[in-house]
Amino acid sequence: MDMNSYPIKTPQQLGAVLQGYRKTHQLTQAQVGARVGLPQKEISKLEMNPTNTSLVRVFKLLAALELEIVVRERGTAAKPSEW
């Protein structure tokens, strides 16, 4: 896994990774929201509790941060699913 890969297995991990990436790139929630046409409070909700967020919103946020989702099989040493 390279330094720019972040395995995500739960919605909470997704929110934390998106928030960390946004902060690393010195973007405010309002700036990211403006890029995707969402109010700042919606970006905050997505970062704090993405459990009930639509996939459309997730993909909009990923696009605004210039990120993508990669789906791959877990390695043989992977722990059982947290789901």
PDB file of N, CA and C in Angstrom:
ATOM      1  N   MET A   1       0.851  -1.180   0.000  1.00  0.00           N
ATOM      2  CA  MET A   1       0.000   0.000   0.000  1.00  0.00           C
ATOM      3  C   MET A   1       0.891   1.235   0.000  1.00  0.00           C
ATOM      4  N   ASP A   2       0.598   2.196  -0.876  1.00  0.00           N
ATOM      5  CA  ASP A   2       1.430   3.396  -0.908  1.00  0.00           C
ATOM      6  C   ASP A   2       0.973   4.404   0.137  1.00  0.00           C
ATOM      7  N   MET A   3       1.738   5.455   0.318  1.00  0.00           N
ATOM      8  CA  MET A   3       1.468   6.444   1.355  1.00  0.00           C
ATOM      9  C   MET A   3       0.182   7.229   1.109  1.00  0.00           C
ATOM     10  N   ASN A   4      -0.377   7.154  -0.079  1.00  0.00           N
ATOM     11  CA  ASN A   4      -1.592   7.899  -0.372  1.00  0.00           C
ATOM     12  C   ASN A   4      -2.824   7.009  -0.390  1.00  0.00           C
ATOM     13  N   SER A   5      -2.716   5.785   0.103  1.00  0.00           N
ATOM     14  CA  SER A   5      -3.841   4.865   0.172  1.00  0.00           C
ATOM     15  C   SER A   5      -4.318   4.762   1.609  1.00  0.00           C
ATOM     16  N   TYR A   6      -5.626   4.778   1.773  1.00  0.00           N
ATOM     17  CA  TYR A   6      -6.210   4.691   3.097  1.00  0.00           C
ATOM     18  C   TYR A   6      -7.332   3.662   3.076  1.00  0.00           C
ATOM     19  N   PRO A   7      -7.071   2.444   3.542  1.00  0.00           N
ATOM     20  CA  PRO A   7      -8.133   1.442   3.557  1.00  0.00           C
ATOM     21  C   PRO A   7      -9.301   1.909   4.426  1.00  0.00           C
ATOM     22  N   ILE A   8     -10.490   1.805   3.893  1.00  0.00           N
ATOM     23  CA  ILE A   8     -11.687   2.236   4.606  1.00  0.00           C
ATOM     24  C   ILE A   8     -12.639   1.051   4.657  1.00  0.00           C
ATOM     25  N   LYS A   9     -13.013   0.683   5.880  1.00  0.00           N
ATOM     26  CA  LYS A   9     -13.880  -0.473   6.062  1.00  0.00           C
ATOM     27  C   LYS A   9     -15.189  -0.117   6.753  1.00  0.00           C
ATOM     28  N   THR A  10     -15.296   1.105   7.263  1.00  0.00           N
ATOM     29  CA  THR A  10     -16.521   1.540   7.931  1.00  0.00           C
ATOM     30  C   THR A  10     -16.846   2.970   7.501  1.00  0.00           C
ATOM     31  N   PRO A  11     -18.101   3.376   7.629  1.00  0.00           N
ATOM     32  CA  PRO A  11     -18.452   4.769   7.307  1.00  0.00           C
ATOM     33  C   PRO A  11     -17.672   5.779   8.150  1.00  0.00           C
ATOM     34  N   GLN A  12     -17.441   5.465   9.416  1.00  0.00           N
ATOM     35  CA  GLN A  12     -16.716   6.391  10.285  1.00  0.00           C
ATOM     36  C   GLN A  12     -15.289   6.612   9.793  1.00  0.00           C
ATOM     37  N   GLN A  13     -14.666   5.558   9.297  1.00  0.00           N
ATOM     38  CA  GLN A  13     -13.316   5.694   8.755  1.00  0.00           C
ATOM     39  C   GLN A  13     -13.337   6.602   7.530  1.00  0.00           C
ATOM     40  N   LEU A  14     -14.371   6.485   6.713  1.00  0.00           N
ATOM     41  CA  LEU A  14     -14.481   7.341   5.535  1.00  0.00           C
ATOM     42  C   LEU A  14     -14.537   8.800   5.942  1.00  0.00           C
ATOM     43  N   GLY A  15     -15.373   9.131   6.911  1.00  0.00           N
ATOM     44  CA  GLY A  15     -15.484  10.514   7.372  1.00  0.00           C
ATOM     45  C   GLY A  15     -14.166  11.049   7.892  1.00  0.00           C
ATOM     46  N   ALA A  16     -13.464  10.244   8.676  1.00  0.00           N
ATOM     47  CA  ALA A  16     -12.184  10.670   9.248  1.00  0.00           C
ATOM     48  C   ALA A  16     -11.134  10.891   8.165  1.00  0.00           C
ATOM     49  N   VAL A  17     -11.086  10.002   7.176  1.00  0.00           N
ATOM     50  CA  VAL A  17     -10.115  10.149   6.093  1.00  0.00           C
ATOM     51  C   VAL A  17     -10.420  11.397   5.267  1.00  0.00           C
ATOM     52  N   LEU A  18     -11.691  11.619   4.959  1.00  0.00           N
ATOM     53  CA  LEU A  18     -12.049  12.810   4.173  1.00  0.00           C
ATOM     54  C   LEU A  18     -11.715  14.087   4.937  1.00  0.00           C
ATOM     55  N   GLN A  19     -12.012  14.102   6.219  1.00  0.00           N
ATOM     56  CA  GLN A  19     -11.692  15.273   7.037  1.00  0.00           C
ATOM     57  C   GLN A  19     -10.180  15.500   7.094  1.00  0.00           C
ATOM     58  N   GLY A  20      -9.437  14.443   7.323  1.00  0.00           N
ATOM     59  CA  GLY A  20      -7.981  14.570   7.378  1.00  0.00           C
ATOM     60  C   GLY A  20      -7.394  15.057   6.073  1.00  0.00           C
ATOM     61  N   TYR A  21      -7.893  14.528   4.975  1.00  0.00           N
ATOM     62  CA  TYR A  21      -7.407  14.947   3.667  1.00  0.00           C
ATOM     63  C   TYR A  21      -7.721  16.421   3.425  1.00  0.00           C
ATOM     64  N   ARG A  22      -8.940  16.818   3.767  1.00  0.00           N
ATOM     65  CA  ARG A  22      -9.338  18.223   3.593  1.00  0.00           C
ATOM     66  C   ARG A  22      -8.426  19.142   4.404  1.00  0.00           C
ATOM     67  N   LYS A  23      -8.186  18.787   5.648  1.00  0.00           N
ATOM     68  CA  LYS A  23      -7.342  19.621   6.511  1.00  0.00           C
ATOM     69  C   LYS A  23      -5.892  19.652   6.027  1.00  0.00           C
ATOM     70  N   THR A  24      -5.386  18.513   5.576  1.00  0.00           N
ATOM     71  CA  THR A  24      -4.018  18.448   5.063  1.00  0.00           C
ATOM     72  C   THR A  24      -3.840  19.401   3.879  1.00  0.00           C
ATOM     73  N   HIS A  25      -4.891  19.547   3.091  1.00  0.00           N
ATOM     74  CA  HIS A  25      -4.834  20.424   1.926  1.00  0.00           C
ATOM     75  C   HIS A  25      -5.348  21.830   2.223  1.00  0.00           C
ATOM     76  N   GLN A  26      -5.464  22.125   3.506  1.00  0.00           N
ATOM     77  CA  GLN A  26      -5.829  23.454   4.002  1.00  0.00           C
ATOM     78  C   GLN A  26      -7.108  23.996   3.359  1.00  0.00           C
ATOM     79  N   LEU A  27      -8.107  23.140   3.317  1.00  0.00           N
ATOM     80  CA  LEU A  27      -9.414  23.532   2.804  1.00  0.00           C
ATOM     81  C   LEU A  27     -10.406  23.565   3.956  1.00  0.00           C
ATOM     82  N   THR A  28     -11.267  24.568   3.957  1.00  0.00           N
ATOM     83  CA  THR A  28     -12.320  24.621   4.963  1.00  0.00           C
ATOM     84  C   THR A  28     -13.520  23.815   4.475  1.00  0.00           C
ATOM     85  N   GLN A  29     -14.394  23.498   5.389  1.00  0.00           N
ATOM     86  CA  GLN A  29     -15.627  22.815   5.003  1.00  0.00           C
ATOM     87  C   GLN A  29     -16.439  23.686   4.043  1.00  0.00           C
ATOM     88  N   ALA A  30     -16.434  24.980   4.286  1.00  0.00           N
ATOM     89  CA  ALA A  30     -17.168  25.902   3.409  1.00  0.00           C
ATOM     90  C   ALA A  30     -16.589  25.891   1.991  1.00  0.00           C
ATOM     91  N   GLN A  31     -15.273  25.856   1.871  1.00  0.00           N
ATOM     92  CA  GLN A  31     -14.644  25.825   0.544  1.00  0.00           C
ATOM     93  C   GLN A  31     -14.999  24.541  -0.204  1.00  0.00           C
ATOM     94  N   VAL A  32     -14.948  23.421   0.496  1.00  0.00           N
ATOM     95  CA  VAL A  32     -15.296  22.146  -0.131  1.00  0.00           C
ATOM     96  C   VAL A  32     -16.774  22.136  -0.490  1.00  0.00           C
ATOM     97  N   GLY A  33     -17.607  22.628   0.399  1.00  0.00           N
ATOM     98  CA  GLY A  33     -19.035  22.705   0.126  1.00  0.00           C
ATOM     99  C   GLY A  33     -19.348  23.537  -1.100  1.00  0.00           C
ATOM    100  N   ALA A  34     -18.637  24.651  -1.251  1.00  0.00           N
ATOM    101  CA  ALA A  34     -18.845  25.515  -2.419  1.00  0.00           C
ATOM    102  C   ALA A  34     -18.494  24.783  -3.711  1.00  0.00           C
ATOM    103  N   ARG A  35     -17.506  23.921  -3.650  1.00  0.00           N
ATOM    104  CA  ARG A  35     -17.099  23.164  -4.847  1.00  0.00           C
ATOM    105  C   ARG A  35     -18.175  22.173  -5.296  1.00  0.00           C
ATOM    106  N   VAL A  36     -18.962  21.677  -4.349  1.00  0.00           N
ATOM    107  CA  VAL A  36     -19.951  20.656  -4.676  1.00  0.00           C
ATOM    108  C   VAL A  36     -21.392  21.140  -4.548  1.00  0.00           C
ATOM    109  N   GLY A  37     -21.567  22.382  -4.176  1.00  0.00           N
ATOM    110  CA  GLY A  37     -22.910  22.930  -4.058  1.00  0.00           C
ATOM    111  C   GLY A  37     -23.654  22.483  -2.814  1.00  0.00           C
ATOM    112  N   LEU A  38     -22.910  22.256  -1.729  1.00  0.00           N
ATOM    113  CA  LEU A  38     -23.521  21.879  -0.462  1.00  0.00           C
ATOM    114  C   LEU A  38     -23.138  22.899   0.608  1.00  0.00           C
ATOM    115  N   PRO A  39     -24.037  23.151   1.555  1.00  0.00           N
ATOM    116  CA  PRO A  39     -23.672  24.057   2.646  1.00  0.00           C
ATOM    117  C   PRO A  39     -22.610  23.434   3.554  1.00  0.00           C
ATOM    118  N   GLN A  40     -21.879  24.273   4.240  1.00  0.00           N
ATOM    119  CA  GLN A  40     -20.808  23.828   5.139  1.00  0.00           C
ATOM    120  C   GLN A  40     -21.310  22.802   6.135  1.00  0.00           C
ATOM    121  N   LYS A  41     -22.515  22.992   6.661  1.00  0.00           N
ATOM    122  CA  LYS A  41     -23.020  22.071   7.677  1.00  0.00           C
ATOM    123  C   LYS A  41     -23.196  20.649   7.125  1.00  0.00           C
ATOM    124  N   GLU A  42     -23.471  20.518   5.838  1.00  0.00           N
ATOM    125  CA  GLU A  42     -23.599  19.192   5.235  1.00  0.00           C
ATOM    126  C   GLU A  42     -22.238  18.503   5.123  1.00  0.00           C
ATOM    127  N   ILE A  43     -21.206  19.275   4.846  1.00  0.00           N
ATOM    128  CA  ILE A  43     -19.851  18.712   4.811  1.00  0.00           C
ATOM    129  C   ILE A  43     -19.474  18.250   6.217  1.00  0.00           C
ATOM    130  N   SER A  44     -19.806  19.050   7.215  1.00  0.00           N
ATOM    131  CA  SER A  44     -19.531  18.686   8.600  1.00  0.00           C
ATOM    132  C   SER A  44     -20.243  17.392   8.972  1.00  0.00           C
ATOM    133  N   LYS A  45     -21.521  17.268   8.623  1.00  0.00           N
ATOM    134  CA  LYS A  45     -22.277  16.044   8.912  1.00  0.00           C
ATOM    135  C   LYS A  45     -21.634  14.835   8.251  1.00  0.00           C
ATOM    136  N   LEU A  46     -21.226  15.001   7.016  1.00  0.00           N
ATOM    137  CA  LEU A  46     -20.621  13.896   6.278  1.00  0.00           C
ATOM    138  C   LEU A  46     -19.317  13.457   6.942  1.00  0.00           C
ATOM    139  N   GLU A  47     -18.520  14.412   7.392  1.00  0.00           N
ATOM    140  CA  GLU A  47     -17.251  14.072   8.044  1.00  0.00           C
ATOM    141  C   GLU A  47     -17.462  13.428   9.408  1.00  0.00           C
ATOM    142  N   MET A  48     -18.445  13.908  10.154  1.00  0.00           N
ATOM    143  CA  MET A  48     -18.658  13.431  11.519  1.00  0.00           C
ATOM    144  C   MET A  48     -19.448  12.129  11.585  1.00  0.00           C
ATOM    145  N   ASN A  49     -20.426  11.967  10.705  1.00  0.00           N
ATOM    146  CA  ASN A  49     -21.262  10.773  10.732  1.00  0.00           C
ATOM    147  C   ASN A  49     -21.776  10.465   9.332  1.00  0.00           C
ATOM    148  N   PRO A  50     -20.951   9.839   8.515  1.00  0.00           N
ATOM    149  CA  PRO A  50     -21.342   9.575   7.133  1.00  0.00           C
ATOM    150  C   PRO A  50     -22.298   8.398   6.959  1.00  0.00           C
ATOM    151  N   THR A  51     -22.738   7.804   8.058  1.00  0.00           N
ATOM    152  CA  THR A  51     -23.565   6.605   7.999  1.00  0.00           C
ATOM    153  C   THR A  51     -24.812   6.786   7.132  1.00  0.00           C
ATOM    154  N   ASN A  52     -25.485   7.914   7.247  1.00  0.00           N
ATOM    155  CA  ASN A  52     -26.727   8.128   6.511  1.00  0.00           C
ATOM    156  C   ASN A  52     -26.564   9.023   5.292  1.00  0.00           C
ATOM    157  N   THR A  53     -25.338   9.256   4.882  1.00  0.00           N
ATOM    158  CA  THR A  53     -25.067  10.094   3.721  1.00  0.00           C
ATOM    159  C   THR A  53     -25.293   9.306   2.443  1.00  0.00           C
ATOM    160  N   SER A  54     -25.864   9.962   1.455  1.00  0.00           N
ATOM    161  CA  SER A  54     -26.079   9.271   0.183  1.00  0.00           C
ATOM    162  C   SER A  54     -24.759   9.080  -0.551  1.00  0.00           C
ATOM    163  N   LEU A  55     -24.723   8.069  -1.376  1.00  0.00           N
ATOM    164  CA  LEU A  55     -23.531   7.849  -2.190  1.00  0.00           C
ATOM    165  C   LEU A  55     -23.281   9.023  -3.130  1.00  0.00           C
ATOM    166  N   VAL A  56     -24.330   9.655  -3.584  1.00  0.00           N
ATOM    167  CA  VAL A  56     -24.169  10.815  -4.465  1.00  0.00           C
ATOM    168  C   VAL A  56     -23.356  11.897  -3.754  1.00  0.00           C
ATOM    169  N   ARG A  57     -23.685  12.158  -2.495  1.00  0.00           N
ATOM    170  CA  ARG A  57     -22.932  13.174  -1.738  1.00  0.00           C
ATOM    171  C   ARG A  57     -21.492  12.740  -1.506  1.00  0.00           C
ATOM    172  N   VAL A  58     -21.301  11.484  -1.213  1.00  0.00           N
ATOM    173  CA  VAL A  58     -19.935  10.982  -1.015  1.00  0.00           C
ATOM    174  C   VAL A  58     -19.123  11.192  -2.290  1.00  0.00           C
ATOM    175  N   PHE A  59     -19.694  10.827  -3.427  1.00  0.00           N
ATOM    176  CA  PHE A  59     -18.962  10.982  -4.685  1.00  0.00           C
ATOM    177  C   PHE A  59     -18.734  12.445  -5.034  1.00  0.00           C
ATOM    178  N   LYS A  60     -19.661  13.314  -4.699  1.00  0.00           N
ATOM    179  CA  LYS A  60     -19.445  14.750  -4.922  1.00  0.00           C
ATOM    180  C   LYS A  60     -18.271  15.245  -4.089  1.00  0.00           C
ATOM    181  N   LEU A  61     -18.233  14.824  -2.837  1.00  0.00           N
ATOM    182  CA  LEU A  61     -17.137  15.243  -1.965  1.00  0.00           C
ATOM    183  C   LEU A  61     -15.810  14.669  -2.437  1.00  0.00           C
ATOM    184  N   LEU A  62     -15.802  13.417  -2.842  1.00  0.00           N
ATOM    185  CA  LEU A  62     -14.582  12.827  -3.379  1.00  0.00           C
ATOM    186  C   LEU A  62     -14.096  13.603  -4.596  1.00  0.00           C
ATOM    187  N   ALA A  63     -15.015  13.977  -5.470  1.00  0.00           N
ATOM    188  CA  ALA A  63     -14.641  14.746  -6.661  1.00  0.00           C
ATOM    189  C   ALA A  63     -14.078  16.108  -6.278  1.00  0.00           C
ATOM    190  N   ALA A  64     -14.680  16.759  -5.307  1.00  0.00           N
ATOM    191  CA  ALA A  64     -14.201  18.075  -4.874  1.00  0.00           C
ATOM    192  C   ALA A  64     -12.792  17.999  -4.301  1.00  0.00           C
ATOM    193  N   LEU A  65     -12.472  16.888  -3.659  1.00  0.00           N
ATOM    194  CA  LEU A  65     -11.142  16.703  -3.070  1.00  0.00           C
ATOM    195  C   LEU A  65     -10.179  16.007  -4.024  1.00  0.00           C
ATOM    196  N   GLU A  66     -10.657  15.731  -5.239  1.00  0.00           N
ATOM    197  CA  GLU A  66      -9.871  15.044  -6.257  1.00  0.00           C
ATOM    198  C   GLU A  66      -9.391  13.677  -5.764  1.00  0.00           C
ATOM    199  N   LEU A  67     -10.335  12.933  -5.174  1.00  0.00           N
ATOM    200  CA  LEU A  67     -10.077  11.589  -4.679  1.00  0.00           C
ATOM    201  C   LEU A  67     -10.945  10.598  -5.441  1.00  0.00           C
ATOM    202  N   GLU A  68     -10.610   9.326  -5.334  1.00  0.00           N
ATOM    203  CA  GLU A  68     -11.406   8.284  -5.974  1.00  0.00           C
ATOM    204  C   GLU A  68     -11.477   7.080  -5.054  1.00  0.00           C
ATOM    205  N   ILE A  69     -12.446   6.231  -5.315  1.00  0.00           N
ATOM    206  CA  ILE A  69     -12.583   4.982  -4.581  1.00  0.00           C
ATOM    207  C   ILE A  69     -12.004   3.859  -5.435  1.00  0.00           C
ATOM    208  N   VAL A  70     -11.229   2.997  -4.806  1.00  0.00           N
ATOM    209  CA  VAL A  70     -10.687   1.822  -5.471  1.00  0.00           C
ATOM    210  C   VAL A  70     -11.199   0.611  -4.710  1.00  0.00           C
ATOM    211  N   VAL A  71     -11.825  -0.304  -5.415  1.00  0.00           N
ATOM    212  CA  VAL A  71     -12.326  -1.522  -4.795  1.00  0.00           C
ATOM    213  C   VAL A  71     -11.386  -2.664  -5.170  1.00  0.00           C
ATOM    214  N   ARG A  72     -10.932  -3.389  -4.149  1.00  0.00           N
ATOM    215  CA  ARG A  72     -10.038  -4.517  -4.396  1.00  0.00           C
ATOM    216  C   ARG A  72     -10.279  -5.561  -3.321  1.00  0.00           C
ATOM    217  N   GLU A  73      -9.850  -6.770  -3.598  1.00  0.00           N
ATOM    218  CA  GLU A  73      -9.947  -7.832  -2.608  1.00  0.00           C
ATOM    219  C   GLU A  73      -8.995  -7.536  -1.467  1.00  0.00           C
ATOM    220  N   ARG A  74      -9.405  -7.885  -0.286  1.00  0.00           N
ATOM    221  CA  ARG A  74      -8.526  -7.746   0.869  1.00  0.00           C
ATOM    222  C   ARG A  74      -7.464  -8.826   0.806  1.00  0.00           C
ATOM    223  N   GLY A  75      -6.313  -8.539   1.368  1.00  0.00           N
ATOM    224  CA  GLY A  75      -5.248  -9.528   1.426  1.00  0.00           C
ATOM    225  C   GLY A  75      -5.651 -10.705   2.306  1.00  0.00           C
ATOM    226  N   THR A  76      -4.933 -11.784   2.215  1.00  0.00           N
ATOM    227  CA  THR A  76      -5.263 -12.984   2.981  1.00  0.00           C
ATOM    228  C   THR A  76      -5.085 -12.780   4.479  1.00  0.00           C
ATOM    229  N   ALA A  77      -4.285 -11.782   4.881  1.00  0.00           N
ATOM    230  CA  ALA A  77      -4.068 -11.514   6.300  1.00  0.00           C
ATOM    231  C   ALA A  77      -5.112 -10.569   6.854  1.00  0.00           C
ATOM    232  N   ALA A  78      -6.093 -10.185   6.052  1.00  0.00           N
ATOM    233  CA  ALA A  78      -7.106  -9.229   6.507  1.00  0.00           C
ATOM    234  C   ALA A  78      -7.949  -9.833   7.625  1.00  0.00           C
ATOM    235  N   LYS A  79      -8.356  -8.984   8.548  1.00  0.00           N
ATOM    236  CA  LYS A  79      -9.223  -9.400   9.631  1.00  0.00           C
ATOM    237  C   LYS A  79     -10.650  -9.584   9.084  1.00  0.00           C
ATOM    238  N   PRO A  80     -11.474 -10.310   9.796  1.00  0.00           N
ATOM    239  CA  PRO A  80     -12.870 -10.447   9.372  1.00  0.00           C
ATOM    240  C   PRO A  80     -13.531  -9.072   9.244  1.00  0.00           C
ATOM    241  N   SER A  81     -14.515  -8.981   8.402  1.00  0.00           N
ATOM    242  CA  SER A  81     -15.206  -7.722   8.147  1.00  0.00           C
ATOM    243  C   SER A  81     -15.764  -7.135   9.445  1.00  0.00           C
ATOM    244  N   GLU A  82     -15.690  -5.802   9.542  1.00  0.00           N
ATOM    245  CA  GLU A  82     -16.260  -5.116  10.682  1.00  0.00           C
ATOM    246  C   GLU A  82     -17.752  -4.925  10.510  1.00  0.00           C
ATOM    247  N   TRP A  83     -18.275  -5.339   9.382  1.00  0.00           N
ATOM    248  CA  TRP A  83     -19.714  -5.217   9.124  1.00  0.00           C
ATOM    249  C   TRP A  83     -20.367  -6.419   9.569  1.00  0.00           C
TER     250      TRP A  83
END
